[in-house]
Short mmCIF file of C-alpha atoms in Angstrom, two decimals:
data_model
loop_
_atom_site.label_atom_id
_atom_site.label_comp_id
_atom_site.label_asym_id
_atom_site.label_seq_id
_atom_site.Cartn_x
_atom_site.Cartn_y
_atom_site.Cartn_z
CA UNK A 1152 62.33 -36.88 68.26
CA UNK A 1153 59.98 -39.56 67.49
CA UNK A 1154 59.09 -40.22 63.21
CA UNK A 1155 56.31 -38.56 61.44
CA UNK A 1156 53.73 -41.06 61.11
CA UNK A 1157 51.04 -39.14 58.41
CA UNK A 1158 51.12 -42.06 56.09
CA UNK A 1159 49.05 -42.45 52.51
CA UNK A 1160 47.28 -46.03 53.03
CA UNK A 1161 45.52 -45.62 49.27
CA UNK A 1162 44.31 -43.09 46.92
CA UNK A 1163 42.15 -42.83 44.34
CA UNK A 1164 41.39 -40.54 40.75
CA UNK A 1165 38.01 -41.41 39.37
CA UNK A 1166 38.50 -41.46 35.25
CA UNK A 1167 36.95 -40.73 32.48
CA UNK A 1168 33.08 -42.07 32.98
CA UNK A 1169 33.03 -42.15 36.59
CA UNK A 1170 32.51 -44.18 39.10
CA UNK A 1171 29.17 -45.37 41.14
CA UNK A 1172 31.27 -45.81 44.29
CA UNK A 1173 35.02 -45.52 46.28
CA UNK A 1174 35.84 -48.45 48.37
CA UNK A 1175 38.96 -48.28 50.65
CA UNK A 1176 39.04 -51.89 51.47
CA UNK A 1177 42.03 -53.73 53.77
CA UNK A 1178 42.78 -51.06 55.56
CA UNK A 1179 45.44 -52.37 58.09
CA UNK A 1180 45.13 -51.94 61.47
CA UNK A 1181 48.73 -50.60 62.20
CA UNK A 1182 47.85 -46.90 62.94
CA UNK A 1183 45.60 -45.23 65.29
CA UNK A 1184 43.54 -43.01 63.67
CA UNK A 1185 42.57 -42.33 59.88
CA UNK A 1186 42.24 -39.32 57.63
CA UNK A 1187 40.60 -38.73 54.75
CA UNK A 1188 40.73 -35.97 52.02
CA UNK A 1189 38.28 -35.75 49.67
CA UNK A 1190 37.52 -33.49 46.30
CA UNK A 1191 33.92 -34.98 45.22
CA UNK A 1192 31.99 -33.58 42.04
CA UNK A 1193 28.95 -35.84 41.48
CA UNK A 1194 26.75 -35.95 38.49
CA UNK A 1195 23.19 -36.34 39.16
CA UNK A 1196 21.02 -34.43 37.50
CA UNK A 1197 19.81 -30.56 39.04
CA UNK A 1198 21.82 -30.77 42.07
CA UNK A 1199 24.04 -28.19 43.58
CA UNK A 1200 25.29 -30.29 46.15
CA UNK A 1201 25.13 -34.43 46.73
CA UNK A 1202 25.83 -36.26 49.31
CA UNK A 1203 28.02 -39.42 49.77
CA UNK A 1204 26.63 -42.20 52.00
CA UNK A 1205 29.73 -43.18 53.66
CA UNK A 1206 29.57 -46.31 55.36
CA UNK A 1207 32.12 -48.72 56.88
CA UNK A 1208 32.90 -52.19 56.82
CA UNK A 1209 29.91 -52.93 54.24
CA UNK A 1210 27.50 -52.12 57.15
CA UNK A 1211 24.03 -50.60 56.85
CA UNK A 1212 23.22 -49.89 60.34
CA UNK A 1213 24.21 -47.90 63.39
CA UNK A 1214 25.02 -44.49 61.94
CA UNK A 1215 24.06 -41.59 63.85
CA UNK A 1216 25.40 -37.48 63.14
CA UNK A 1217 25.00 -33.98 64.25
CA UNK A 1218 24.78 -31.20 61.50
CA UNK A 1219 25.82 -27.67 61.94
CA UNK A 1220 25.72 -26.06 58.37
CA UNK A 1221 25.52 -22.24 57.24
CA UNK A 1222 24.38 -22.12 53.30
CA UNK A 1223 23.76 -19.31 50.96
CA UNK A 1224 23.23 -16.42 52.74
CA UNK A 1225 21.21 -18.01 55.63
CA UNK A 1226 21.63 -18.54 59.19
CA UNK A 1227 23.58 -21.51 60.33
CA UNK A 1228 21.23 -24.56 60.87
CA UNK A 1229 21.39 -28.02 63.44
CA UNK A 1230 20.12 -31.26 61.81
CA UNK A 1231 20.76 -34.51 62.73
CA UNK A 1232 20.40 -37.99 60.98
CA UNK A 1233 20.14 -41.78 61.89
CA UNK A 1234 20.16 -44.12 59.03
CA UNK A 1235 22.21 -46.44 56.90
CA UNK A 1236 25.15 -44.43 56.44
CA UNK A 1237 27.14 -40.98 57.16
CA UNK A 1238 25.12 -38.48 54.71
CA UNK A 1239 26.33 -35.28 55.97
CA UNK A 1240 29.65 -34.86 53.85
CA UNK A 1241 29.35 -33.27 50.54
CA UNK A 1242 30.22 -33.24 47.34
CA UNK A 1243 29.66 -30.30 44.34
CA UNK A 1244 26.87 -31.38 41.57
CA UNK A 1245 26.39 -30.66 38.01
CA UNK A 1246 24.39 -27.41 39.15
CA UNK A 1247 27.28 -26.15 40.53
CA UNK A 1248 29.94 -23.89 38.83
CA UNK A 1249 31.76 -25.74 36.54
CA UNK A 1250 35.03 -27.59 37.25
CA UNK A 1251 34.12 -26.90 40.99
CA UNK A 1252 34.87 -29.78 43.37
CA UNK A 1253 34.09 -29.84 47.33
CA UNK A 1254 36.81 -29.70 49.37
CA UNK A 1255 36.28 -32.39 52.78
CA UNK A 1256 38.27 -33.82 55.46
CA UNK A 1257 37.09 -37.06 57.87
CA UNK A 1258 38.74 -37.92 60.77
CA UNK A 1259 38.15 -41.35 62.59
CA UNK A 1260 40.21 -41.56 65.72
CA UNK A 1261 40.77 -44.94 67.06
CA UNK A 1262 39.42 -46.98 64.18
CA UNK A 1263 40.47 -50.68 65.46
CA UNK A 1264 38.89 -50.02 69.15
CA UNK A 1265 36.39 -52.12 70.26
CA UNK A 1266 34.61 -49.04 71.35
CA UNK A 1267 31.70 -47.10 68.85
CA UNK A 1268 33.46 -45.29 66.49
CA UNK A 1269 33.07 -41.27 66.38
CA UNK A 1270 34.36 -39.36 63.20
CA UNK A 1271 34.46 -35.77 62.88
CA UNK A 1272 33.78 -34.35 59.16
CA UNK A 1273 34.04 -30.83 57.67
CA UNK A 1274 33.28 -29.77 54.01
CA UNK A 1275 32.84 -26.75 51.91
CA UNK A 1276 31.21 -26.40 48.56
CA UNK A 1277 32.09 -22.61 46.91
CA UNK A 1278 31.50 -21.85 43.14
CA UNK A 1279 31.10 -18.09 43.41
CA UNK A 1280 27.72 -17.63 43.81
CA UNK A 1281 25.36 -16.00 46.77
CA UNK A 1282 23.12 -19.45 46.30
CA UNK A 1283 24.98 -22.10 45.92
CA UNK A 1284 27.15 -22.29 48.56
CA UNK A 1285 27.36 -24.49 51.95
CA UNK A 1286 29.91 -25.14 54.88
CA UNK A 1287 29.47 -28.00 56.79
CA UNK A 1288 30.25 -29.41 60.64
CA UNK A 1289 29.81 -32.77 60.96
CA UNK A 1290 30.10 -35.30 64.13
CA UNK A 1291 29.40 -38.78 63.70
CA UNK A 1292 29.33 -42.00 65.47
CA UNK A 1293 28.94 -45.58 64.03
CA UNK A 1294 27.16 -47.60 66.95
CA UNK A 1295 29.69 -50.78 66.42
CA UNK A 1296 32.51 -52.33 68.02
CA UNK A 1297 34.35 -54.00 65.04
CA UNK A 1298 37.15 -52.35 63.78
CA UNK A 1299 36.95 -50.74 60.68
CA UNK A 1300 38.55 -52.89 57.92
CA UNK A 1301 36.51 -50.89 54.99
CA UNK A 1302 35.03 -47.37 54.06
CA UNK A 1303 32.99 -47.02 50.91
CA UNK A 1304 31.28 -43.39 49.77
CA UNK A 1305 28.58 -43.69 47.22
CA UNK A 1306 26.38 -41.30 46.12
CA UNK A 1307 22.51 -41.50 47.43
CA UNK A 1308 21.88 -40.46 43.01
CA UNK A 1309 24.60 -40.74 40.21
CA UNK A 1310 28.26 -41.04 40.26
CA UNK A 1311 31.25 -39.34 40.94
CA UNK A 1312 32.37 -37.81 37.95
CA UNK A 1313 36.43 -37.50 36.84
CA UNK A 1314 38.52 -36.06 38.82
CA UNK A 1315 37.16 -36.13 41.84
CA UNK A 1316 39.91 -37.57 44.15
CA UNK A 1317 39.85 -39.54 47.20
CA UNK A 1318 42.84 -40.15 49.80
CA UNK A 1319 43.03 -41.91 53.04
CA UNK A 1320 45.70 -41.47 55.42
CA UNK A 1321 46.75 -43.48 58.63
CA UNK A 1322 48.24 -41.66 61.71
CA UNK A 1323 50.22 -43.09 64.65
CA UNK A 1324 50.00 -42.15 67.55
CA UNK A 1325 53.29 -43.70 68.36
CA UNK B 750 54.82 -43.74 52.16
CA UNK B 751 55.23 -41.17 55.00
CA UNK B 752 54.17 -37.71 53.59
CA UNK B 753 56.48 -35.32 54.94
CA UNK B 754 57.55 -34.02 58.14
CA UNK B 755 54.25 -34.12 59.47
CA UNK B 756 51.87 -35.37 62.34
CA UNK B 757 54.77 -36.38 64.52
CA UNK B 758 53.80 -37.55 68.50
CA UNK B 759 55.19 -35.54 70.88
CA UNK B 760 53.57 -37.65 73.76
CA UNK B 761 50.17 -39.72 74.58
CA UNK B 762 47.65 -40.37 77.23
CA UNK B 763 46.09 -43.86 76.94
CA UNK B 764 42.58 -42.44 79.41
CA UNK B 765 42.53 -44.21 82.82
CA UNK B 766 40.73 -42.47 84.80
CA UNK B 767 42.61 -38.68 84.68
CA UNK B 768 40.75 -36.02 86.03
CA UNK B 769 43.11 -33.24 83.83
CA UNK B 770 45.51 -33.71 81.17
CA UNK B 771 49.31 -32.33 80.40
CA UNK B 772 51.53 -32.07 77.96
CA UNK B 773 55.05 -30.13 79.05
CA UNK B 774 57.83 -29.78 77.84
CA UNK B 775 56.68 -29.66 74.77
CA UNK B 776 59.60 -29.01 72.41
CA UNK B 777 60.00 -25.53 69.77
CA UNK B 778 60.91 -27.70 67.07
CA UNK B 779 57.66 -27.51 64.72
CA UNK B 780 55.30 -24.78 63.44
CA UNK B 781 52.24 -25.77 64.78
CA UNK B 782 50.78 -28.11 67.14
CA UNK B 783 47.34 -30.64 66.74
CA UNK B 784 45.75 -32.19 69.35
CA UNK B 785 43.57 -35.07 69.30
CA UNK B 786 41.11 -36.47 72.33
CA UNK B 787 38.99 -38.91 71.94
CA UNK B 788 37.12 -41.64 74.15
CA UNK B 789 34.48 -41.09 76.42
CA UNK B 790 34.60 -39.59 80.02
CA UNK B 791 32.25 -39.12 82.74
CA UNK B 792 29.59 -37.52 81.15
CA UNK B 793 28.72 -34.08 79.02
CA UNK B 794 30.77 -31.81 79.69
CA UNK B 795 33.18 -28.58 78.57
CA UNK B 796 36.85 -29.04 78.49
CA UNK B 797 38.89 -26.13 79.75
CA UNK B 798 42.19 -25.77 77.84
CA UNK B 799 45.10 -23.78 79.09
CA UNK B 800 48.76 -23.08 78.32
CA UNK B 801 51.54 -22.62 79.74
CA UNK B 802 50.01 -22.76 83.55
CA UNK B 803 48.21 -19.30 82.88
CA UNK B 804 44.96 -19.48 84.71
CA UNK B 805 44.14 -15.66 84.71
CA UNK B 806 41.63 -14.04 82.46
CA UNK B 807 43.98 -13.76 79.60
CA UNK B 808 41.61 -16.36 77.19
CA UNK B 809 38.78 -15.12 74.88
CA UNK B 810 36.85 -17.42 72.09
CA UNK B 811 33.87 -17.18 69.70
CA UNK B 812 31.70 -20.28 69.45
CA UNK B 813 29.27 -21.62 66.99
CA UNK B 814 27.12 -24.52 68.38
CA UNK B 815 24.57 -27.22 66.67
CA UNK B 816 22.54 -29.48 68.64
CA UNK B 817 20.69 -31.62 65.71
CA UNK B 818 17.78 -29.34 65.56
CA UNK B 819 19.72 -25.72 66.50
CA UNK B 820 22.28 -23.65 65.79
CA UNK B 821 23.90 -20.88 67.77
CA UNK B 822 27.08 -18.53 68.49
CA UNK B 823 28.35 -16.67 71.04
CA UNK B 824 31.35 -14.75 72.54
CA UNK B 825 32.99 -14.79 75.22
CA UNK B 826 36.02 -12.33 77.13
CA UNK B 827 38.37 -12.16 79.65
CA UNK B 828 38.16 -15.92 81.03
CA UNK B 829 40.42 -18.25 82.63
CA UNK B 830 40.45 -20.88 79.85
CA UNK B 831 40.23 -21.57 76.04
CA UNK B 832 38.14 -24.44 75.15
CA UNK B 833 39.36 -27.58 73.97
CA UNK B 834 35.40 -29.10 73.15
CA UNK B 835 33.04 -30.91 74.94
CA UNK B 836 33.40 -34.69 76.22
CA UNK B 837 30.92 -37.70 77.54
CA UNK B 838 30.35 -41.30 78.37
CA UNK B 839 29.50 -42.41 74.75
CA UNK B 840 32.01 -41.35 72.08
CA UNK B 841 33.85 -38.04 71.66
CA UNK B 842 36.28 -36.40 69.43
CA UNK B 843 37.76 -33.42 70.01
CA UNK B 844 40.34 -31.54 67.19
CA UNK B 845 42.58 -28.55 68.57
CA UNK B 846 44.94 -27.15 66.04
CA UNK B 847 47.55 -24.48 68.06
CA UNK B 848 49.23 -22.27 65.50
CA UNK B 849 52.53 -20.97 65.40
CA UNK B 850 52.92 -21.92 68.95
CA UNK B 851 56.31 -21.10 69.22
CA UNK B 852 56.42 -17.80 68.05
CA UNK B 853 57.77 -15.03 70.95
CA UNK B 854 56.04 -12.26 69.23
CA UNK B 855 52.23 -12.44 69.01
CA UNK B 856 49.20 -13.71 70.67
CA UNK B 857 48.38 -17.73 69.98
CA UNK B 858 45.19 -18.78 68.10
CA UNK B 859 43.49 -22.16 69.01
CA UNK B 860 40.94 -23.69 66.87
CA UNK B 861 38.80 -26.37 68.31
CA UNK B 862 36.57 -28.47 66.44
CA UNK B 863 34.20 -30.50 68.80
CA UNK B 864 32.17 -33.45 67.96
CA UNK B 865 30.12 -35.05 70.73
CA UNK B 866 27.68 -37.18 68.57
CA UNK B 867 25.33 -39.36 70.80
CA UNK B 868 24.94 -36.19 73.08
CA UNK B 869 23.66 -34.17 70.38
CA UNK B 870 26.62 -31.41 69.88
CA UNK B 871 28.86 -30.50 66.94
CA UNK B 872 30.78 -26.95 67.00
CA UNK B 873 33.75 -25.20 67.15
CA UNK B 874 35.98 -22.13 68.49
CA UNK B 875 38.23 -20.29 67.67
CA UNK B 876 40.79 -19.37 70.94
CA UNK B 877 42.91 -16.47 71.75
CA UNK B 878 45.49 -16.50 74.67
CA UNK B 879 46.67 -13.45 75.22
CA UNK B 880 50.27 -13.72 75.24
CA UNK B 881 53.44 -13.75 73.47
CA UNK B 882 55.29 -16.42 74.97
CA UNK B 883 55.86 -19.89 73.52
CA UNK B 884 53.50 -22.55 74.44
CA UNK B 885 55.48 -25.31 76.40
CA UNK B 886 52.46 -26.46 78.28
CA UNK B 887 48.94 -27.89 77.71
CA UNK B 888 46.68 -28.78 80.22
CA UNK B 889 43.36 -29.83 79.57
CA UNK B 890 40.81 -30.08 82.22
CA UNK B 891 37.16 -30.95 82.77
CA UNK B 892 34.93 -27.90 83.84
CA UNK B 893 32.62 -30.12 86.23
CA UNK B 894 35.14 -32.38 88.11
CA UNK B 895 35.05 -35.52 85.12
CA UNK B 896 37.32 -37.74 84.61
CA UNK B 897 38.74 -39.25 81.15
CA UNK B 898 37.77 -43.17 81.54
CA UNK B 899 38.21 -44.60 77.85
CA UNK B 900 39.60 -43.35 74.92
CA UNK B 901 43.59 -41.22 74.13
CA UNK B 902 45.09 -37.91 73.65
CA UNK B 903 47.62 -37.01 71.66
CA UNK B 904 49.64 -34.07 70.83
CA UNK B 905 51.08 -34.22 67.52
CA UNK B 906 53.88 -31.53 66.05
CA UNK B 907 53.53 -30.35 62.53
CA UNK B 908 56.73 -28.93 60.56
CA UNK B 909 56.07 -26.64 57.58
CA UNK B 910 59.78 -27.54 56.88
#
C-alpha cells in the first residue's frame, strides 16, 4: 500500500487584534495538489458576510470564477467575476451571529504546472437565521503559468478577527 | 507532518491522450474513495462515470448547475452512467468523493463537484448506483468521443481508521 500523503505545509490562528491579511509564503513544490481549510470571521463594519481576495504569488491579474450560490431563502444564483483576485470564498462578519465563523475548503490541483491554474472552492456561512445565510460553489482559474510559490487572503474591508483559522495542506499524488 | 491515514494513492493517470479512464482493482482496504481529474481535454464536455463495468440503467443523479449569470437543477433516472463533471481544453477540475464503497449491503452515493472555469460552469451531483456490491472499478469516460490531453487523475483511498 502506498503512504498517506495529506500533509499540513503551515497553519495559522489569528490573535487577539487581528490581522489585515494571511500569507502562506514558500510553499514547496514537493506535492501535487494543495488544500486549504479555512474558518474566517471578519470585522468590517454591517456585514453579514465578507469576502477574502485570495490571490497567489503576490499577483494582481488573471483571475477569473464561476459562482453558483443559494442565500437566505432565495433561489440559487450564477455570477461570475474577473478581477484582481479570487472574491468568491467567504467569510462570516460582525452582522452575523456571534462567535459564528464560515466554514471553506480550496482545492488547487496541480499547483507547480506550467499550465493555468484552476481551483475549486466551497463555503458556507450559517448563524441560525432565515437571512443571513449563504452556500457557495466556486470554480476558479488563475490565467498564469508560474507555479504557485504564495497564497495570501485579505479582506476587500477590515480584518480577520481572532480565531479565525487558516490551514494549508499538500497532497501527493504519489 | 502527515495527518493521519488519509488521502493515500491508489493509482494515477498522467493525461496523454486517453479517450476513457480506469481504475481496477481497486483494493477494500479504506472507507471511502476521492477522485481527482484535472487538466484540460478536447473540449466541453460531460464525463460519464461508471463502476464496476455496469453500463445498464442502474445510475440516477440530481444536478445543480451555474453558468456565471444562471443557475439551475435537474433530475435525472434510470441512466447508464453517474457523472463525474464536465471537462475542456482550458483548465478543469473535477472532485468525486465515493462513499463507503466497500460496503456489500447498500446502494453507493457519488458526489461530484465540477468546476470548468473558462467555459463558464460550476455545479455538482449527487450519484446513486444502484447496487450493493463493492466498487472495484472506475471508469470514467467522455460522453462525446474526447480525449484527456493535459492534466492527471487520481484516485485516492481515505481510512476513517
Amino acid at each position: 500500500m502506498a503512504n498517506p500523503t495529506m500533509s499540513l505545509i503551515a497553519s495559522n490562528t489569528v490573535g487577539s487584534g487581528g490581522v489585515s491579511s494571511v500569507t502562506f509564503s514558500s510553499i514547496p513544490a514537493t506535492y501535487t495538489d494543495l488544500v486549504l481549510k479555512l474558518s474566517m470571521r471578519g470585522n468590517y463594519t454591517g456585514d453579514l458576510v465578507t469576502n477574502p481576495a485570495i490571490t497567489f504569488n503576490g499577483s494582481s491579474t488573471g483571475y477569473s470564477e464561476k459562482l453558483l450560490w443559494n442565500s437566505n431563502n432565495n433561489s440559487p444564483s450564477s455570477a461570475s467575476n474577473s478581477g484582481s483576485g479570487f472574491l468568491f470564498t467567504w467569510a462570516n462578519g460582525p452582522s452575523s451571529t456571534s462567535n459564528t465563523f464560515s466554514n471553506s475548503e480550496i482545492y488547487i490541483p496541480n499547483y507547480t504546472s506550467s499550465n493555468y491554474k484552476s481551483m475549486s472552492s466551497d463555503s458556507v456561512n450559517e448563524n441560525n437565521s432565515s437571512s443571513n445565510g449563504l452556500l457557495s460553489l466556486d470554480a476558479g482559474l488563475w490565467s498564469n503559468t508560474a507555479a504557485i510559490t504564495s497564497i495570501t487572503l485579505t479582506p476587500l474591508y477590515g480584518s480577520f478577527v481572532q480565531y479565525s483559522t487558516f490551514y494549508l495542506y499538500g497532497i501527493a499524488s504519489s | 507532518m502527515t495527518a493521519g491515514s488519509t488521502y493515500t494513492p491508489i493509482a494515477t493517470y498522467t493525461f496523454s491522450g486517453q479517450s476513457s479512464l480506469t481504475f481496477s482493482s481497486i483494493p477494500n482496504t479504506y472507507t471511502d474513495l476521492i477522485l481527482i481529474i484535472s487538466g484540460s481535454g478536447a473540449g466541453v464536455e460531460t464525463m460519464q462515470l461508471r463502476f464496476n463495468g455496469d453500463s445498464g440503467s442502474n445510475y440516477s443523479y440530481t444536478r445543480i448547475l451555474g453558468t456565471g449569470s444562471s443557475a439551475s437543477s435537474s433530475q435525472s433516472s434510470n441512466q447508464t452512467a453517474a457523472i463525474a463533471g464536465f471537462m475542456d481544453n482550458t483548465q478543469f477540475v473535477d472532485i468525486v468523493q465515493i462513499m463507503n464503497y466497500s460496503n456489500t449491503t447498500s446502494y453507493k452515493i457519488a458526489l461530484t463537484r465540477m468546476n470548468v472555469p473558462s467555459s463558464g460552469y460550476v455545479g455538482a451531483w449527487v450519484n446513486l448506483w444502484r447496487n450493493t456490491s463493492a466498487i472495484n472499478t472506475v471508469y470514467i469516460l467522455p460522453d462525446s468521443g474526447g480525449t484527456f490531453n493535459n492534466g492527471k487523475a487520481t484516485l485516492y483511498g481515505i481510512a476513517s481508521a
